[in-house]
Amino acid sequence: MTTQSYISEFNQSTTELLDALGHFSQEQLNRVPFAGSWTPGQVGQHLLISESGVPELLRGNTRPTDRNPEALAPALRSIFLDFTTKFEAMESIRPDDSPKDREQLMQALKSNREDILQLVAGTDPNLLLLDFPFPQLGELTIREWLTFLTVHSRRHIHQLKKMVPFLD
């Protein structure tokens, strides 16, 4: 895939994520749709927490890769787009129970993703980012990080869409 393809997919996932969150009223955003579920606001907060370190990662230590810079993209897609498998979020990226403000949450997600795009635009997308090895996969290239951000948000967009009938 071209770098522009990765960026286009990332942009599309941003639009879909903001649309999905925007579907919920302020009150619905903070209501648990069914037992064992996060609220839509907690889903958004989880994404924000898990993505908030990426701009710093992009500013951090890098090196050229000695492998295909897209080698781990299929594994990331397979893991995160398998909606039949439920994951338990690591403690460090779990949302809290506080009420979320819809506009603030959506603006924070949008702003962080804009920062990511600005940093990616001025960087070789084939570089390995060294400061945070991805759990169980190791160091990812910028292309692979964009894949993760895209498929992780798509996973949670799917989750948000499943909540709609319970909150409408």
Backbone as a ProteinNet text record, in pm:
[ID]
protein_1_A
[PRIMARY]
MTTQSYISEFNQSTTELLDALGHFSQEQLNRVPFAGSWTPGQVGQHLLISESGVPELLRGNTRPTDRNPEALAPALRSIFLDFTTKFEAMESIRPDDSPKDREQLMQALKSNREDILQLVAGTDPNLLLLDFPFPQLGELTIREWLTFLTVHSRRHIHQLKKMVPFLD
[TERTIARY]
84.4	0	87.8	38	112.2	91.4	180.3	165.2	33.1	-3	-129.7	-248.5	-239.6	-346.8	-361.6	-248.1	-252.8	-315.4	-276.6	-329.6	-478.7	-520.5	-662.7	-745.6	-697.3	-767.7	-777.2	-668.3	-665.5	-766.1	-768.3	-864.6	-1008.3	-1033.6	-1168.6	-1209.8	-1116.6	-1150.3	-1176.7	-1107.4	-1132.3	-1273.3	-1312.3	-1446.7	-1552	-1532.8	-1628.7	-1637	-1523.1	-1521.3	-1597.1	-1568.2	-1635.4	-1785.1	-1822.3	-1963.8	-2031.3	-1963.3	-2021.1	-2040.5	-1940.4	-1953.7	-2058.1	-2063	-2157.8	-2302	-2324	-2460	-2525.9	-2444.3	-2497.8	-2517.5	-2627.3	-2647.6	-2550.1	-2538.5	-2452.2	-2492.7	-2621.1	-2670.4	-2641.8	-2665.9	-2641.6	-2493.5	-2408.4	-2264	-2215.7	-2285.3	-2242.7	-2331.2	-2412.3	-2500.9	-2447.7	-2446.6	-2404.9	-2517.6	-2488.5	-2594	-2643	-2554.7	-2590.7	-2482.1	-2516.3	-2426.4	-2292.5	-2186.9	-2052.7	-1992.3	-2063.3	-2015.9	-1962.6	-1871.8	-1834.4	-1944.8	-1946.2	-2032.9	-1967.2	-2043.6	-1979.4	-1866.8	-1887.3	-1783.1	-1656.3	-1671.9	-1554.8	-1481.2	-1555.4	-1491.5	-1406.4	-1464.1	-1388.7	-1267.1	-1283.6	-1170.3	-1060.7	-1099.5	-1001.8	-919.7	-988.1	-916.1	-822.8	-870.4	-786.4	-663.5	-682.3	-568.2	-469.1	-520.7	-431.3	-360.3	-415.6	-354.3	-275.1	-293.9	-236.2	-84.2	-19.7	125.8	188.4	107	161.2	236.1	186.2	267.2	407.1	416.5	548.5	632.8	570.3	639.9	696	616.7	661.2	776.3	785.4	895.9	1019.4	1005.9	1110.3	1215.7	1277	1386.4	1334.7	1405.7	1370.9	1497.3	1476.4	1585.5	1524.3	1602.3	1552.1	1524.7	1425.1	1393.6	1472	1497.7	1566.9	1469.6	1340	1235.8	1131.6	1036.5	926.5	855.8	843.5	783.1	633.8	574	432.2	412.3	519.6	514.7	413.5	398.3	309.1	167.9	144.2	10.7	-95.9	-70.8	-173.3	-206	-106.1	-131.2	-217.2	-187.6	-267	-411.6	-429.2	-565.6	-638.7	-571.2	-631.6	-672.7	-587.3	-615	-731.8	-723.8	-819.7	-950.5	-952.5	-1076.9	-1151.5	-1102.1	-1174	-1270.7	-1393.4	-1491.6	-1549	-1511.8	-1560.1	-1475.4	-1358.4	-1268.7	-1280.2	-1300.6	-1309	-1174	-1128.7	-1002.1	-1027.8	-936.9	-937.9	-829.8	-870.9	-775.2	-674.3	-549.6	-446.7	-488.2	-450	-486.3	-452.2	-338.8	-291.8	-378.1	-462.7	-546.6	-695.9	-729.3	-870.5	-928.8	-1052.4	-1117.3	-1161.5	-1183.9	-1234.9	-1387.7	-1446.9	-1593.1	-1652.5	-1570.2	-1622.1	-1704.9	-1803.2	-1880.9	-1790.2	-1818	-1739.7	-1821.9	-1754.6	-1818.2	-1800	-1910.4	-1906.5	-1819.4	-1841.5	-1767.2	-1618.5	-1585.5	-1443.6	-1375	-1443.2	-1385.7	-1363.1	-1462.4	-1449.8	-1341.1	-1332.8	-1229.6	-1090.8	-1076	-945.4	-901.2	-994.2	-961	-921.1	-999.9	-971.7	-836.8	-810.4	-685.5	-563.8	-572.8	-461	-434	-539.7	-523.3	-468.5	-504.3	-445.7	-296.8	-258.2	-115.7	-41	-99.6	-37.5	-15.9	-118.4	-105.7	2.3	11.3	116	253.7	272.5	402.6	435.1	335.9	357.5	395.2	334.2	358.6	505.3	575.6	714.6	815.6	773.1	857.8	858	966.5	974.3	884.1	778.4	683.4	739.1	858.3	919.7	1008.3	1023.9	1107.5	1042.3	1125.2	1079.7	1076.4	969.3	960.1	1006.4	1108.9	1180.6	1139.3	1068.2	1046.4	933.1	851	743.3	718.9	783.6	755.4	609.7	541.1	400.7	392.1	299.3	289.4	278.8	363.1	369.9	416.2	430.1	476.4	612	645	773.3	762.9	876.3	882	803.9	723.7	644.8	698.1	677.1	708.2	592.5	614	508	386.2	407.1	295.9	216.5	287	220.9	147.8	204.6	133.6	6.1	11.2	-111.5	-213.9	-166.6	-257	-321.3	-240.5	-296.3	-402	-369.6	-464.4	-594.5	-584.3	-702	-785.5	-723.2	-800.9	-849.4	-773.3	-818.1	-942.6	-941	-1059.8	-1176.2	-1150.6	-1259.7	-1323.2	-1240	-1292.4	-1390.4	-1352.7	-1437.4	-1555.1	-1541.8	-1656.9	-1763	-1719.2	-1809.4	-1879.1	-1803.3	-1857.7	-1961.4	-1929.8	-2022.7	-2152.6	-2142	-2262.4	-2351.2	-2292	-2369.6	-2444.5	-2399.7	-2463.4	-2589	-2595.6	-2702.7	-2842.3	-2878.9	-3016.4	-3050.1	-2950.6	-2974.4	-2986.3	-2939.2	-2938	-3035.1	-3083.9	-3178.7	-3317.3
-119.2	0	124	228	353.8	423.5	514.5	593.1	668.1	720.1	792.8	702	574.5	479.5	461.7	451.6	439.5	564.3	679.5	805.6	816.9	776.4	780.6	690.2	569.8	478.2	537.2	597.3	659.7	774.5	858.7	969.5	918	813.2	755.3	702.5	637.6	585.4	699.4	811.1	927.2	980	994.4	1041.7	947.2	818	718.2	718.8	733.9	737.1	858.7	975.2	1096.5	1090.7	1035	1017	922.7	812.5	715.1	776.7	847.7	913.1	1024.3	1095.2	1205.4	1159.3	1032.7	978.2	984.7	974.8	967.5	1107	1126	1250.9	1253.6	1368.2	1379.4	1276.6	1260.9	1167.1	1023.2	989.4	853.3	817.4	916.2	893.6	833.4	863.8	820.6	712.4	649	544	408.1	311.7	174.9	110.7	64.9	10.4	-128	-209.3	-343.4	-391.8	-489.6	-541	-582.3	-543.7	-581	-490.8	-385.6	-295.7	-165.9	-105.6	32	122.2	245.7	346	389.6	453.3	507.6	606.1	683.7	777.9	707.7	596.2	520.3	459.9	418.2	368.2	479.1	599	712.6	745.6	743.2	772.8	666.9	541.3	433.7	459.2	496.9	526.8	646	749.1	866.3	831	755	714.8	632.5	536.3	447.1	517.1	628.9	701.9	824.4	868	997.3	999.7	885.1	881.7	871.3	853.6	832.6	955.9	1078.9	1192.7	1194.9	1166	1160.8	1048.5	936.1	823.2	862.3	935.6	980.4	1081.1	1152.8	1247.9	1181.1	1054.1	984.7	919.4	818.3	747	656.7	660	580.1	520.2	425.3	372.7	311.1	304.4	236.6	89.6	35.7	-105.4	-193.3	-313.9	-410.1	-518.5	-487.3	-581	-503.8	-575	-510.9	-417	-287.9	-193.9	-213.3	-307.7	-339.1	-482.6	-547.3	-690.4	-723.7	-636.8	-666.9	-612.1	-538.9	-483.7	-593.1	-702.6	-808	-868.1	-885.7	-939.2	-841.7	-713.6	-613.6	-613.6	-621.7	-626.3	-751.3	-863.7	-990.2	-986.5	-934.9	-929.3	-836.4	-713.4	-611.7	-612	-671.8	-676.2	-808.7	-893	-1015.1	-979.4	-948	-901.3	-1014.2	-1137.9	-1249.9	-1268.8	-1208.8	-1222.1	-1098.5	-1121.2	-1010.8	-996.8	-873	-845.1	-772.2	-786.5	-711.1	-603.5	-477.9	-367.7	-371.1	-340.2	-329.2	-219.5	-234.7	-138.2	5.1	24	158.6	230.2	155.4	220.3	198.4	162.6	147.8	284.2	307.6	434.5	436.7	557.2	569.3	579.2	590.1	591.9	732.3	833.8	970.2	1000.6	1090.3	1129.6	1197.2	1172.2	1229.9	1340	1447.4	1553.1	1520.3	1506.1	1461.6	1551.1	1681	1773.2	1774.2	1774.4	1773.1	1644.7	1533	1404.2	1398.6	1438.4	1434.6	1531	1648.2	1744.5	1692.9	1629.1	1574.8	1463.6	1375.8	1269.8	1329.5	1424.5	1488	1559.7	1634.6	1710.1	1617.3	1510.9	1416.9	1351.5	1315.7	1253.8	1353.1	1478.3	1580.7	1595.5	1591.9	1596.9	1478.7	1361.4	1241.6	1260.5	1307.9	1328.1	1429.2	1537.5	1637.8	1577.1	1496.5	1435	1330	1253.7	1152.2	1218.4	1331.5	1399.4	1437.1	1463.8	1505.4	1397.3	1270.6	1160.5	1047.4	974.4	854.6	747.9	705.5	610.4	469.5	445.7	313.6	299.4	407.1	401.7	320.3	250.7	182.8	284.3	280.9	365.4	280.7	329.4	245.6	263.1	369.2	401.6	324.3	254.9	174.2	51.9	-60	-183.2	-223.8	-256.4	-296.1	-430.6	-445.1	-572.2	-692.8	-789.1	-918.2	-911.1	-790.3	-779.9	-712.1	-626.7	-557.4	-421.2	-375	-242	-239.9	-133.8	-116.1	1.3	-5	109.3	210.2	326.4	426.6	373.8	306	246.4	150.2	70.5	-27.3	40.9	148.6	224.1	284.6	336	387.5	275.6	157.7	43	14.3	9.6	-16.2	87.6	215.5	320.5	305.6	271	254.7	135	19.2	-101.7	-103	-43.9	-35.5	52.7	165.4	251.2	182.8	111	40.1	-65.3	-130.4	-228.1	-160	-43.3	25.8	98.2	134.8	187.3	76.9	-43.7	-158.9	-174.9	-161.6	-171.8	-61.7	61	173.5	150.4	100.6	76.2	-29.6	-128.1	-229.9	-173.3	-59.9	2.2	82.4	130.2	221.4	171.3	46.3	3.4	4.7	-8.6	-13	126.3	226.9	362.6	456.2	419.9	506	498.7
0	0	0	-58.9	-56.5	77.1	107.7	230.3	228	111.6	101.1	130.9	95.8	127	277.8	347	493.1	554.5	503.6	554.8	524.7	405.6	369.7	460.2	485.9	576.4	716.6	762.7	895	900	797.3	791.4	790.7	714.1	708.3	845.2	914.7	1047.9	1145.8	1128.7	1214.9	1191.5	1066.3	1032.8	1089.8	1070.2	1118.7	1271.1	1337.4	1483.8	1536.2	1481.6	1527.8	1496.8	1382.6	1349.5	1449.3	1481.8	1574.9	1713.2	1762.4	1892.9	1887.9	1776.5	1760.9	1754.6	1729.9	1725.8	1864.3	1968.4	2103.9	2162.2	2233.3	2306.6	2424.3	2487.3	2604.8	2711	2732.1	2833.9	2792.3	2666	2617.3	2623.5	2602.7	2602.1	2733	2841.3	2974.3	3034.7	2950.3	2998.4	2953	3043.2	3010.3	2928.9	2807	2721.9	2764.8	2819.6	2864.9	2961	3042	3145.6	3085.7	3152.4	3110.1	3004.8	2966	2860.5	2919.3	2846	2873.4	2819.7	2864.1	2802.8	2671.3	2581.6	2461.6	2496.7	2600.8	2642.4	2688.1	2755.9	2799.1	2679.7	2578.2	2456.1	2394.8	2385.1	2332	2416.4	2548.8	2636.7	2622	2610.1	2588.9	2461.5	2354.5	2230	2248.8	2314.8	2337.4	2420.2	2526.1	2609.8	2527.6	2451.8	2377.9	2262.5	2213.5	2101.9	2145.4	2268.2	2309.1	2311.1	2324.4	2324.5	2186.4	2083.9	1949.3	1896.6	1916.7	1870.2	1932.2	2060.4	2125.5	2066.8	2040.5	1979	1842	1765	1632.1	1640.9	1751.4	1772	1832.7	1869.7	1943.5	1856	1912.7	1847.7	1736.6	1624.7	1507.6	1448.7	1359.9	1278	1153.9	1046.7	926.8	957.7	894.3	916	818.4	862.3	775.7	729.4	736.8	694.2	613.8	558.3	487.8	587	556.6	651.1	673.6	600.6	617.4	668	710.5	743.1	852.5	951.5	1063.2	1044.5	936.8	911.7	900.1	827.9	820.6	958.3	1042.8	1177.4	1258.4	1249.2	1321.2	1272.4	1141.3	1085.8	1134.5	1131.4	1172.7	1319.9	1403.7	1547.7	1577.5	1530	1572.4	1494	1376	1299.5	1316.8	1406	1442.2	1554.6	1517	1614.3	1699.1	1670.1	1750.9	1876.4	1880.6	1994.8	2083.2	2212.7	2308.1	2377.5	2390.5	2457.3	2587.7	2678	2803.3	2790.6	2803.1	2789.1	2903.8	2869.7	2972.6	3070.6	3194.1	3299	3259.1	3195.2	3161.3	3057.8	2985.9	2884.2	2910	3032.9	3069.8	3103.3	3060.8	3094.2	3239.6	3289.9	3426.9	3423.8	3540.9	3552.2	3552.3	3537.9	3541.8	3417	3429.2	3310.5	3207.6	3082	2972.6	2905.5	2867.3	2789.9	2642.8	2571.1	2432.6	2345.2	2351.9	2264.3	2298.6	2427.2	2466.8	2422.4	2439.4	2401.1	2250.2	2174.5	2028.9	1981	2041.2	2002.1	2036.6	2152.1	2192	2096.8	2059.1	1963.5	1828.9	1781.4	1652.8	1654.9	1760.1	1771.3	1776.1	1853.3	1863.1	1727.9	1657.4	1526.2	1423.6	1435.4	1347.4	1375.2	1503.7	1539.3	1477.7	1485.1	1428.2	1278.6	1209.1	1064	1029.3	1104.8	1079	1095.1	1197.5	1221.5	1114.9	1074.8	971.5	839.3	809.3	681.3	662.9	771.4	760.2	792.3	784.5	829	726.7	721.4	638.1	700.6	633	692.4	710.1	658.7	669.8	793.2	869.7	988.9	1099.6	1175.4	1296.1	1409.6	1489	1607.9	1725.9	1796.6	1892.4	2038	2071.9	2212.5	2279.7	2202.1	2260.1	2172.6	2205.5	2130.3	2153.1	2045.2	2054.1	2126	2221.6	2295.1	2201.7	2224.8	2156.7	2010.6	1953.7	1815	1803	1897.7	1892.7	1826.5	1776.2	1715.2	1584.6	1568.1	1447.4	1366.9	1237.3	1151.1	1161.2	1106.1	1104.6	1028.1	916.4	841.5	930.8	1008.3	1095.1	1210.7	1263.7	1367.2	1311	1188.5	1125.8	1107.4	1072.4	1061.3	1195.7	1301.3	1434.1	1470.4	1455.3	1491.1	1413.1	1287.1	1202.6	1245.2	1259.6	1290.4	1435.1	1525.4	1664.7	1674	1603.2	1606	1534.4	1426.5	1357.3	1448.1	1527.2	1623.6	1718.7	1765.9	1863.3	1796.7	1671.2	1596.6	1587.2	1559.2	1555.1	1690.6	1797.4	1933	1957.6	1917.7	1937.1	1859.6	1738.7	1657.6	1721.5	1788.3	1856.3	1977.4	2030.5	2147.3	2110.4	1987.5	1945.3	1980.7	1946.2	1975.7	2125	2209.4	2353.1	2414.2	2342.5	2397.3	2326.4	2208.2	2135.4	2196.6
[MASK]
++++++++++++++++++++++++++++++++++++++++++++++++++++++++++++++++++++++++++++++++++++++++++++++++++++++++++++++++++++++++++++++++++++++++++++++++++++++++++++++++++++++++

